[in-house]
Coordinates of C-alpha atoms in Angstrom, one line a residue:
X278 CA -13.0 185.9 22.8
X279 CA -14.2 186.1 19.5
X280 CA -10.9 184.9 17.7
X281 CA -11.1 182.0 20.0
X282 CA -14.7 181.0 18.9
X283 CA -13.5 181.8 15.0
X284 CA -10.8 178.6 16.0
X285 CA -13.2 176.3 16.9
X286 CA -15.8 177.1 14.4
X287 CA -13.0 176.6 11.8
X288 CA -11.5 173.3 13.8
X289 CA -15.4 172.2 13.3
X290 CA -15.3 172.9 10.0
X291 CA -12.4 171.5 9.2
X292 CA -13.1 168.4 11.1
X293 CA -16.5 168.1 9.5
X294 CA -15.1 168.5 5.7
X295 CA -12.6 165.9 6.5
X296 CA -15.3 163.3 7.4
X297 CA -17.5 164.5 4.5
X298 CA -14.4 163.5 2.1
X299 CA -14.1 160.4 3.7
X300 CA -17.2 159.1 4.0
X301 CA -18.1 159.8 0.6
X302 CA -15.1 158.6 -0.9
X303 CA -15.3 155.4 0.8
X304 CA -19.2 155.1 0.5
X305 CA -18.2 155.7 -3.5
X306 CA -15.4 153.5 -4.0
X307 CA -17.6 150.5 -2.2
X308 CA -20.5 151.0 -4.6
X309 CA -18.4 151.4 -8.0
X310 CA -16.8 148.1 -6.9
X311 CA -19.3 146.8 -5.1
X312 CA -19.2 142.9 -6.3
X313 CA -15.9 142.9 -5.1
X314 CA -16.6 144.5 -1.8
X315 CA -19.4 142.1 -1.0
X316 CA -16.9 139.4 -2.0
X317 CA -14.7 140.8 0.7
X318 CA -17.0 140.7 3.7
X319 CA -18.2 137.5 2.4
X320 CA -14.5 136.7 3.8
X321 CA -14.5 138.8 7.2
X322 CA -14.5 136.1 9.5
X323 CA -16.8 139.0 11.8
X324 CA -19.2 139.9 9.1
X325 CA -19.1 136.6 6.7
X326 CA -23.3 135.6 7.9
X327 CA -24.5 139.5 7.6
X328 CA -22.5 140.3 4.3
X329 CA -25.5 140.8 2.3
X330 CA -27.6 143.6 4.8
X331 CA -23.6 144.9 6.1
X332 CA -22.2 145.2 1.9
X333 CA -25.8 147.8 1.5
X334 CA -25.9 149.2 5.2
X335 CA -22.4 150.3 5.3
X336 CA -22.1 152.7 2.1
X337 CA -25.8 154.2 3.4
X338 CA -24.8 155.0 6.3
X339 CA -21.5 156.8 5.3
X340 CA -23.7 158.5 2.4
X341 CA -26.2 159.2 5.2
X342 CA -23.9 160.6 7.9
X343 CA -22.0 163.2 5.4
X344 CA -25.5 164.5 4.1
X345 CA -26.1 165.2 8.1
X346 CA -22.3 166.6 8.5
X347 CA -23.4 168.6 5.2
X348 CA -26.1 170.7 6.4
X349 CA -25.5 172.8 9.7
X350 CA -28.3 172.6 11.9
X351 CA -27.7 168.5 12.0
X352 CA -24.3 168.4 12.4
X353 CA -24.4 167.0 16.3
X354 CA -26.3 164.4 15.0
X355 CA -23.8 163.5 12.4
X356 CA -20.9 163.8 14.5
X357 CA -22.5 161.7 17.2
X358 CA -23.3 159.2 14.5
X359 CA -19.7 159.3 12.8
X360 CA -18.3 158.6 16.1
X361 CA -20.0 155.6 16.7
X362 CA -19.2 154.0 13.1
X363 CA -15.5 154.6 13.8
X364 CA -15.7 153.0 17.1
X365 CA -17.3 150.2 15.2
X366 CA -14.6 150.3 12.7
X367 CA -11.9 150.7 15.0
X368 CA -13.6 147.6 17.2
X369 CA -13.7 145.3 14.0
X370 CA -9.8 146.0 13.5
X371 CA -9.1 144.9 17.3
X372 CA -11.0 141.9 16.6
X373 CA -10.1 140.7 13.6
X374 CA -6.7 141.5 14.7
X375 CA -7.0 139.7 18.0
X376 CA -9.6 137.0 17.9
X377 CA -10.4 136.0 14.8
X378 CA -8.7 132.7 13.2
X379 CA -7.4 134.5 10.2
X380 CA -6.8 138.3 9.0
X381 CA -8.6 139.5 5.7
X382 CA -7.8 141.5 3.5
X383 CA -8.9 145.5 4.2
X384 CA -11.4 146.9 2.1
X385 CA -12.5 150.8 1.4
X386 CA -10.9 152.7 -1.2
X387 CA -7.7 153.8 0.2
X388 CA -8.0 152.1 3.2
X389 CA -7.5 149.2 1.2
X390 CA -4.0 150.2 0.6
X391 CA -3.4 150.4 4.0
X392 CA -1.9 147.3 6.5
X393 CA -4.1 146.7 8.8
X394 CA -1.9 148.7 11.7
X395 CA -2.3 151.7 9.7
X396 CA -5.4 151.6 9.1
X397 CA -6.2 150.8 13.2
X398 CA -4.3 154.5 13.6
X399 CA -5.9 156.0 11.1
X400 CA -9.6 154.9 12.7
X401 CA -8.0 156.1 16.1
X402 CA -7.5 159.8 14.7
X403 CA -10.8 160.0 13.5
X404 CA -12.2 158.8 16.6
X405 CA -10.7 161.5 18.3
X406 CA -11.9 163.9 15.6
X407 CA -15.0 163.2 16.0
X408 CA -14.6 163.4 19.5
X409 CA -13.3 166.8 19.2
X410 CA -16.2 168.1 17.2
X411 CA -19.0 166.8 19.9
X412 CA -16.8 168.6 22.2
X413 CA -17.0 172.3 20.0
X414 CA -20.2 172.0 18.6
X415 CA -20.9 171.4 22.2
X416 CA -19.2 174.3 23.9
X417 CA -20.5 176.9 21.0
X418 CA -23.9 175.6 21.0
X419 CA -24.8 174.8 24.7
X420 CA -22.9 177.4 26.9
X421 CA -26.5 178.3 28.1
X422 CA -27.7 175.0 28.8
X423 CA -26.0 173.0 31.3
X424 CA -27.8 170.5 31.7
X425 CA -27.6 169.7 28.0
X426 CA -24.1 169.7 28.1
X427 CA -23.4 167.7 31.0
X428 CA -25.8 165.0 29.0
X429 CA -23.3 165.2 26.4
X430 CA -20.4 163.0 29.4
X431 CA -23.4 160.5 29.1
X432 CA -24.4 160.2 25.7
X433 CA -20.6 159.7 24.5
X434 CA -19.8 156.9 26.8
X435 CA -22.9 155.2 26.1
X436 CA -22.3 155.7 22.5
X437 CA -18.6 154.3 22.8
X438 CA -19.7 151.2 24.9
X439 CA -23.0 150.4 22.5
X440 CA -20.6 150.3 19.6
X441 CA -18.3 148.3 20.9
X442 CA -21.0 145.5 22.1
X443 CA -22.9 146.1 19.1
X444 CA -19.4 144.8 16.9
X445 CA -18.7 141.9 19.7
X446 CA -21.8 140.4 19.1
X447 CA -22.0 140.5 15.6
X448 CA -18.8 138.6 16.2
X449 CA -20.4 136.0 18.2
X450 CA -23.3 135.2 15.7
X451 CA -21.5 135.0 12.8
X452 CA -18.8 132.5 13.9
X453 CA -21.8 130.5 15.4
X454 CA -24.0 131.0 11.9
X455 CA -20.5 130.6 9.8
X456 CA -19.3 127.6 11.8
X457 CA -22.8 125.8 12.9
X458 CA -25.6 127.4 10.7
X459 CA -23.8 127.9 7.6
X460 CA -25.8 129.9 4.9
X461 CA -23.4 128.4 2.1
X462 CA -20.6 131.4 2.6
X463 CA -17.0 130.5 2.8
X464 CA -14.0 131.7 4.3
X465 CA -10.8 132.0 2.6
X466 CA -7.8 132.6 4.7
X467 CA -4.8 133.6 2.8
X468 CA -2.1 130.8 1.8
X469 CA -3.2 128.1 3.8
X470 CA -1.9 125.4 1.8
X471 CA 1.2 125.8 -0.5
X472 CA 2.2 124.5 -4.0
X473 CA 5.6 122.4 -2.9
X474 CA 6.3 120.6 -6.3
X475 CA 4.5 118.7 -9.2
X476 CA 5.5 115.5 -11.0
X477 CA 4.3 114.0 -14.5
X478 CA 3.0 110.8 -14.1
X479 CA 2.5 110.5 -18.3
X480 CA -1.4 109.5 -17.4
X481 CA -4.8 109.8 -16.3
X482 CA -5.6 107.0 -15.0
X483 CA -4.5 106.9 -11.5
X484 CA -5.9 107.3 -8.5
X485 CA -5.0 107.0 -4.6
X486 CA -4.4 103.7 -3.0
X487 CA -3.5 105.1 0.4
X488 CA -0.2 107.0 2.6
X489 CA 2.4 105.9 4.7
X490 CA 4.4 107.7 6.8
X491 CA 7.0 109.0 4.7
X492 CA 5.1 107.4 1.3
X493 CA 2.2 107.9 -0.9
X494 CA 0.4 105.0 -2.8
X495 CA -0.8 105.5 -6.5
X496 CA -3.3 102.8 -8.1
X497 CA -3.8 103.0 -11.7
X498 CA -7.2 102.0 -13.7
X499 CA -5.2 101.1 -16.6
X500 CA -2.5 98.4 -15.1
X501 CA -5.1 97.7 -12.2
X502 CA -2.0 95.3 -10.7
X503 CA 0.9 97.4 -10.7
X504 CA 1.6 100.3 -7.9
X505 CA 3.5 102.9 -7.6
X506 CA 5.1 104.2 -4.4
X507 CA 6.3 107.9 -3.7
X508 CA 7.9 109.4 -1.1
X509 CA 6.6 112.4 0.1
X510 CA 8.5 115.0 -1.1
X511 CA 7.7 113.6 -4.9
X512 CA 11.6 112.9 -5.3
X513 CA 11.7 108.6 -5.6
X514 CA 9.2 107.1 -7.4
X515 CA 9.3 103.4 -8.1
X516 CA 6.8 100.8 -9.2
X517 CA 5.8 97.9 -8.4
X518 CA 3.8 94.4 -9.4
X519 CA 1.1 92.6 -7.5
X520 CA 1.5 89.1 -7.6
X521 CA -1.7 87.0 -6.7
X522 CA -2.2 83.9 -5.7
X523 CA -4.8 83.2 -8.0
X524 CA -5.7 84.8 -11.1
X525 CA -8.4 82.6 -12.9
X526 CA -11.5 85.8 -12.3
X527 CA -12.2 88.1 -14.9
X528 CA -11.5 91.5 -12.7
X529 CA -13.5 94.2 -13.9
X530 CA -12.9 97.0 -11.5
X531 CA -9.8 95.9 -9.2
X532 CA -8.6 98.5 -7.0
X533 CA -5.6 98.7 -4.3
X534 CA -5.7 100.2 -0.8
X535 CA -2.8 100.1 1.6
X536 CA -3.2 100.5 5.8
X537 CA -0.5 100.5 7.5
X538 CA 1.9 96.7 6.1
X539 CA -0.8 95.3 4.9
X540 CA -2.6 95.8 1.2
X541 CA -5.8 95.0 -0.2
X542 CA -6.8 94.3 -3.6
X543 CA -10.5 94.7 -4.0
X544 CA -12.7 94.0 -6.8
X545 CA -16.9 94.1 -6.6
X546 CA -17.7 92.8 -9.7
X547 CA -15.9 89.3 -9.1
X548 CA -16.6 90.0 -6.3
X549 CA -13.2 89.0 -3.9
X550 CA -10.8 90.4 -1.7
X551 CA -7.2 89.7 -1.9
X552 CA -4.6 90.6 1.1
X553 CA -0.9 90.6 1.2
X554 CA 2.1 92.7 2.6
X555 CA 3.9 95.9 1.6
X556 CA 6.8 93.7 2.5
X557 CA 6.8 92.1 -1.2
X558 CA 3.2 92.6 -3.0
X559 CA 2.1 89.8 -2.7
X560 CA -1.5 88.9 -2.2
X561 CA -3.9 86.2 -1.2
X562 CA -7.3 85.5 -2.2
X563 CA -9.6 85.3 0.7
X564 CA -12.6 83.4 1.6
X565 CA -14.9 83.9 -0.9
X566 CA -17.2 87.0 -0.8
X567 CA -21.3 86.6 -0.8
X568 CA -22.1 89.6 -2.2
X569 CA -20.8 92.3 -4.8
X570 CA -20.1 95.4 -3.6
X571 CA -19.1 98.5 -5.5
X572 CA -17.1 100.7 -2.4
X573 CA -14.7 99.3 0.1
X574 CA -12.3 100.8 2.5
X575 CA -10.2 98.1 4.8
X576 CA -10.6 99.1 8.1
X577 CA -7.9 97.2 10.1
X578 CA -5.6 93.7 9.3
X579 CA -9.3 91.9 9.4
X580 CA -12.4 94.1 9.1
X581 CA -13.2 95.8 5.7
X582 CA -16.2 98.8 4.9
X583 CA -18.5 97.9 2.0
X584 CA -20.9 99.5 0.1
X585 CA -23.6 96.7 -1.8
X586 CA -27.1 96.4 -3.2
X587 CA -29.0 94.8 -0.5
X588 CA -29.8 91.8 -0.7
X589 CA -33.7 92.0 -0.6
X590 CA -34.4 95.5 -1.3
X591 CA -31.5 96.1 -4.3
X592 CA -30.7 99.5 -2.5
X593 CA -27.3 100.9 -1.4
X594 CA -26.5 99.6 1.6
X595 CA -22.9 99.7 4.0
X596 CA -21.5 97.0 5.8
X597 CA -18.6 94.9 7.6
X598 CA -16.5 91.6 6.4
X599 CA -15.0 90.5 8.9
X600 CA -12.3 87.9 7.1
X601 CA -11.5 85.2 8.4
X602 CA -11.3 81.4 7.5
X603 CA -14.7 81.9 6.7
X604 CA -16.0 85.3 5.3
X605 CA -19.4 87.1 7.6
X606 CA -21.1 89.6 6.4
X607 CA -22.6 92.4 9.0
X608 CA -25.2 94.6 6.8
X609 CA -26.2 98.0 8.2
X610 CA -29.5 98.8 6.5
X611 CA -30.2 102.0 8.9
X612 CA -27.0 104.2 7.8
X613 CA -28.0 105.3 4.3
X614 CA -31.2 107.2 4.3
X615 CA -33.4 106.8 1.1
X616 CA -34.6 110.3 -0.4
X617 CA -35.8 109.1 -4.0
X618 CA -34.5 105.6 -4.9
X619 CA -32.5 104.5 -2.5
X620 CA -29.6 103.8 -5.6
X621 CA -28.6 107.0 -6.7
X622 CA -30.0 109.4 -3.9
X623 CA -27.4 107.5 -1.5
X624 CA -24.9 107.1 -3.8
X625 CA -21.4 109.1 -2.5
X626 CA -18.3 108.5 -1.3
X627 CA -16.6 106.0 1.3
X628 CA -13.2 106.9 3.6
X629 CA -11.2 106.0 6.4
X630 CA -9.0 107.8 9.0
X631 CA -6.8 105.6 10.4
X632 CA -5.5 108.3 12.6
X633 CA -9.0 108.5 14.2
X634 CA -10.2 105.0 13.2
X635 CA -13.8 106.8 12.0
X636 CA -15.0 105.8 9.0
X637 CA -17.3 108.9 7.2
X638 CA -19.7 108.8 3.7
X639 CA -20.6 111.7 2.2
X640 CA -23.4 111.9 -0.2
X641 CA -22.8 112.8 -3.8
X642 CA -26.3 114.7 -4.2
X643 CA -26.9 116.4 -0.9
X644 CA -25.3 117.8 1.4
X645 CA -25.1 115.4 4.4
X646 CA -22.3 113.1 5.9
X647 CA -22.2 110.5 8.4
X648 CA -19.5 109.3 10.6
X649 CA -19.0 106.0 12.4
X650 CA -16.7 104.3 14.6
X651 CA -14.8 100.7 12.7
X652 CA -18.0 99.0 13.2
X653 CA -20.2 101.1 11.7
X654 CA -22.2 102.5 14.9
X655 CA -23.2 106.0 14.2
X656 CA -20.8 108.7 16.3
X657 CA -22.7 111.9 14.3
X658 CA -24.6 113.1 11.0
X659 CA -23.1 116.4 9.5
X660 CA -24.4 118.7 6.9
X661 CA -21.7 120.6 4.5
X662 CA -22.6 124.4 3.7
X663 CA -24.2 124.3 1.1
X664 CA -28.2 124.8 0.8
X665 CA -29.0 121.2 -0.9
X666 CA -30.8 118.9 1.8
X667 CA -32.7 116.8 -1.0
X668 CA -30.8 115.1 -4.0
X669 CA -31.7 116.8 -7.0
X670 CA -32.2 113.9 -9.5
X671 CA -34.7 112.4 -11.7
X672 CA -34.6 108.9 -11.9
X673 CA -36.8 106.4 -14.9
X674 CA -37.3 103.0 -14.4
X675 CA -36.6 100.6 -17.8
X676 CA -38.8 97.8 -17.7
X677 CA -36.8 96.0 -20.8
X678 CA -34.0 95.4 -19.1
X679 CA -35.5 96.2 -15.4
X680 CA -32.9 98.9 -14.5
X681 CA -33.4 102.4 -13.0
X682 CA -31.7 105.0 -14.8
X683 CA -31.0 108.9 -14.7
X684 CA -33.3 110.2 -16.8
X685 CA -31.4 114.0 -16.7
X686 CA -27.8 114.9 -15.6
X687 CA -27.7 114.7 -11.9
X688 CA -26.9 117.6 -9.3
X689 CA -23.6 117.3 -7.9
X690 CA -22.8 118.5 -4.6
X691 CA -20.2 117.0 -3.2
X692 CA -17.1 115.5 -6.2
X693 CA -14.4 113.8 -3.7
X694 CA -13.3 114.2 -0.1
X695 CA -9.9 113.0 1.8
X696 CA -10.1 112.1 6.0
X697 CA -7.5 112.9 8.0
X698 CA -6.6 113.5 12.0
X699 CA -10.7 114.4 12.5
X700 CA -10.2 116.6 9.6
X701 CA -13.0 116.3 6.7
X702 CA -11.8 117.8 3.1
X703 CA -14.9 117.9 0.8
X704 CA -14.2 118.8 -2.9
X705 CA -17.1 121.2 -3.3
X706 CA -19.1 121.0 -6.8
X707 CA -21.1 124.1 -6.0
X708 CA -19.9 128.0 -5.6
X709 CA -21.2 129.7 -2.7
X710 CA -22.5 133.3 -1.8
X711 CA -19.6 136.1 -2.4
X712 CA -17.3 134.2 -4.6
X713 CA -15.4 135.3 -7.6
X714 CA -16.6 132.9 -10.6
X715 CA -12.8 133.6 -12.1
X716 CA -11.4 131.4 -8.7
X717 CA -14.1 128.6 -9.5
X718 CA -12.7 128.6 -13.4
X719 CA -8.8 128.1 -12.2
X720 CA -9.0 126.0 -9.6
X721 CA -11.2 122.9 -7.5
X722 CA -12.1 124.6 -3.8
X723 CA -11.9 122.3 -0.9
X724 CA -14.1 122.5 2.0
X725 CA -12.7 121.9 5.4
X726 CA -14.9 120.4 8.6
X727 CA -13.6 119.6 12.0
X728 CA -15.4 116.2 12.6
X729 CA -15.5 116.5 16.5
X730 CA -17.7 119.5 16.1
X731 CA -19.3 118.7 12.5
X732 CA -18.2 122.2 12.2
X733 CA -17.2 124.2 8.8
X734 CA -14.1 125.6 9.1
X735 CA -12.7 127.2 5.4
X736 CA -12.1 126.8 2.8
X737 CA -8.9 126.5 0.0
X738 CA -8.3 126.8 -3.3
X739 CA -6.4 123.7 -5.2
X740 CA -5.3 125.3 -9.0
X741 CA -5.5 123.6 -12.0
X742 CA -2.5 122.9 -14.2
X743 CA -2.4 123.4 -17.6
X744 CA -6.1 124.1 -17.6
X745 CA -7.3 120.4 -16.0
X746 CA -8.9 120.3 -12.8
X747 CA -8.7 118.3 -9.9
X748 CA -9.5 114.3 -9.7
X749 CA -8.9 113.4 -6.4
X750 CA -6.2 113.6 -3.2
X751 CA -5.4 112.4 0.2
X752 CA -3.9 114.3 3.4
X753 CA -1.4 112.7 5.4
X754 CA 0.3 115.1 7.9
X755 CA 0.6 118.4 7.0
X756 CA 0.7 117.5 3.4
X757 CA -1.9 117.3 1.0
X758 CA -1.1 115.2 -2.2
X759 CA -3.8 115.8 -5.6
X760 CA -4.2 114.5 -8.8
X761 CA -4.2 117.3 -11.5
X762 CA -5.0 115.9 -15.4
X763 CA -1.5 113.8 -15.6
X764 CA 0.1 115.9 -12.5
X765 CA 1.0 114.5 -8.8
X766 CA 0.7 117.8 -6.7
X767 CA 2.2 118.2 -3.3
X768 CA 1.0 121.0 -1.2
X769 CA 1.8 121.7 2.4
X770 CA -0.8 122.7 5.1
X771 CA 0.0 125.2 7.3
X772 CA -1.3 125.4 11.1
X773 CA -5.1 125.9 10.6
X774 CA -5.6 123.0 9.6
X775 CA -6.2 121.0 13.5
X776 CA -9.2 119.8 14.8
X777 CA -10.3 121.4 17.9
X778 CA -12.8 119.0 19.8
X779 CA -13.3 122.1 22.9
X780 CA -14.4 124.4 20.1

């Protein structure tokens, strides 16, 4: 009898010391790296919203519960409480494992070093340790009391199920926060897009004129009538010239954009709008425009997006030609709202999907979007994660030559965005909570919405080459295309990237 209590006083023992080395181990490793190990819950698509309170709670409560394993006469305490973190450890693997869009990486010392099927296992085991040592301590401690040892068949279960609930809904309300309420945290699943092949184009100075299928569409700032045409694996590359019909305008800021056959040649200062056909570049002038414009995005074969000065109030305003024999205007003065000055506090950026037929604008200083059907009726208004509601801008009026100016470099938000399939892809100015400063010095970090939802969905890295950043890009498919300094940069999107309009 007394060499069988010995045993279990020395499994308890045992069992204890092996949770004391864990605990603090892992509560020690998390606090000697502990920018890093925020930085990795700030990914855990369970614990992304609560990384802040979880990254301080966490190594606490393992410091806590092997002080408690540590003295005696609290041990039942601490073993009940170790028991219920593993459960909640073990719970977050099944998750994460089962439910979650994408798998992080594993953080914790040497757990870290583990895959995540090991380190499920080794959770198990020291579930059942745990287990075990209620079970002694138990047995040794409360052989006189049954009634405090039957409560023991209670306490466990309600432990194991409280756990378990308290992981699941943690769960819920941070996809709902992460997706819906965003408190400017991003997600960054591993590899979702990857580097195919790069291709020199010698210069700066182009830009993206619009896809095909099969073909990408460069513009170029430079030789504002010649284009060139790629096809999407960045293998042919040939160039072309626009020929117009009439060339007697002094073109300022001409810019190409191709939809489907047909191409557009646009230029707001004249201002006019030439059209012509893939077929053989060429292009004819239109009926003459009544007002300049400085953003347009054609639409379909006869209805082209502007953004203009208003007429009466001089403030940015979007609209619809419709062209025709004769050229009508159709202003919509209620899309952009004013914040400061109505120029620059709506100033942003103007796309189209074609696969969708939306049209969407993002603001440059804040952190809103709208998106509208082809003639411009409002479908939703969006917000992008980050914090900044208000443009942050200081704007002086000059009465000499009756211009507003920025009197102070402005805020930037939101840099470029590409439209595809329902998909938004915002080109994020600002880091968010979490992130390695080192990622935002190598490379431009794309934001991705689902449009259906208005919903944030992750985020991706694009890398710099040979130290320039990202200018702009354009999805079509499952391929992303950027410009890099003098680089054309294919990447290919893997299957996260789909809208899901039942989300």
């Amino acid at each position: 009898m007394k060499v069988s209590t010995a045993i279990k006083k020395g499994i308890l023992e045992v069992i204890c010391l092996l949770y004391i080395l864990l605990f603090v181990y892992a509560a020690v490793s998390k606090i000697l790296d502990f920018e890093n190990f925020q930085v990795q819950l700030g990914q855990s698509p369970l614990l992304s919203a609560f990384a802040g309170s979880v990254s301080w709670g966490v190594p606490t409560v393992e410091l806590l519960i092997a002080l408690l394993l540590l003295i005696p006469r609290f041990r039942f305490i601490g073993l009940l409480a170790a028991f219920s973190l593993m459960v909640m450890f073990t719970t977050y693997i099944i998750v994460i494992l089962n439910f979650s869009s994408f798998v992080p990486c594993s953080c914790g010392g040497i757990l870290e070093k583990m895959g995540w099927t090991e380190h499920l296992i080794f959770n198990i085991v020291f579930v059942v340790l745990a287990l075990i040592g209620i079970l002694q301590l138990t047995s040794t401690k409360l052989t006189d009391n049954t009634r405090k040892r039957n409560s023991i068949f209670i306490t466990v279960p309600t432990l194991l199920v409280t756990s378990i609930a308290v992981v699941v809904l943690l769960f819920v309300l941070s996809e709902d926060i992460i997706h819906h309420r965003n408190n400017f945290t991003r997600r960054f699943p591993h590899y979702p897009a990857t580097e195919i092949r790069q291709h020199d184009l010698k210069y700066n100075s182009y830009y993206f004129a619009g896809t095909n299928p099969g073909k990408i569409y460069l513009g170029n700032y430079t030789t504002p009538f010649q284009i060139t045409v790629a096809d999407t694996l960045l293998k042919t590359i040939n160039k072309h010239n626009i020929q117009l019909d009439r060339v007697d305008f002094s073109f300022h800021s001409a810019e190409v954009r191709v939809l489907d056959s047909s191409f557009y040649l646009f230029d707001g200062t004249v201002p006019c709008i030439y059209r012509g056909k893939t077929a053989n570049w060429k292009a004819k002038l239109q009926a003459p425009i009544a007002i300049r414009y400085t953003l347009a995005e054609p639409v379909d074969t006869n209805t082209v997006v502007f953004r203009a000065f208003g007429p009466k109030t001089g403030e940015n305003i979007l609209g619809l030609f419709k062209l025709a024999t004769e050229n009508t205007t159709d202003f919509k003065p209620k899309l952009l709202e004013k914040q400061i000055d109505g120029i620059f506090d709506t100033d942003g950026v103007l796309k189209y999907d074609k696969v969708k037929r939306s049209v969407v604008y993002i603001y440059k200083y804040r952190n809103q979007f709208i998106t509208t059907d082809q003639s411009l009726s409002v479908v939703s208004r969006g917000k992008t994660i980050d914090t900044f509601s208000k443009a942050k801008i200081q704007v002086k009026y000059l009465p000499a030559s009756k211009e507003l100016k920025m009197s102070t470099p402005p805020f930037v938000v939101n840099k470029s965005i590409a439209v595809h399939n329902n998909l938004l892809y915002v080109a994020s100015a600002l880091p968010g909570k979490y992130e390695a400063i080192e990622l935002w010095d190598t490379a431009t970090i794309i934001d991705v919405y689902d449009l259906s939802n208005n919903s944030y969905l992750f985020s991706f890295p694009i890398y710099n080459v040979k130290k320039e950043t990202m200018k702009s890009f354009i999805v079509q498919g499952n391929l992303l295309f950027a410009i890099v300094g003098t680089h054309l940069v294919l990447y290919k999107l893997n299957t996260l990237f789909k809208s899901n309009p039942k989300k």
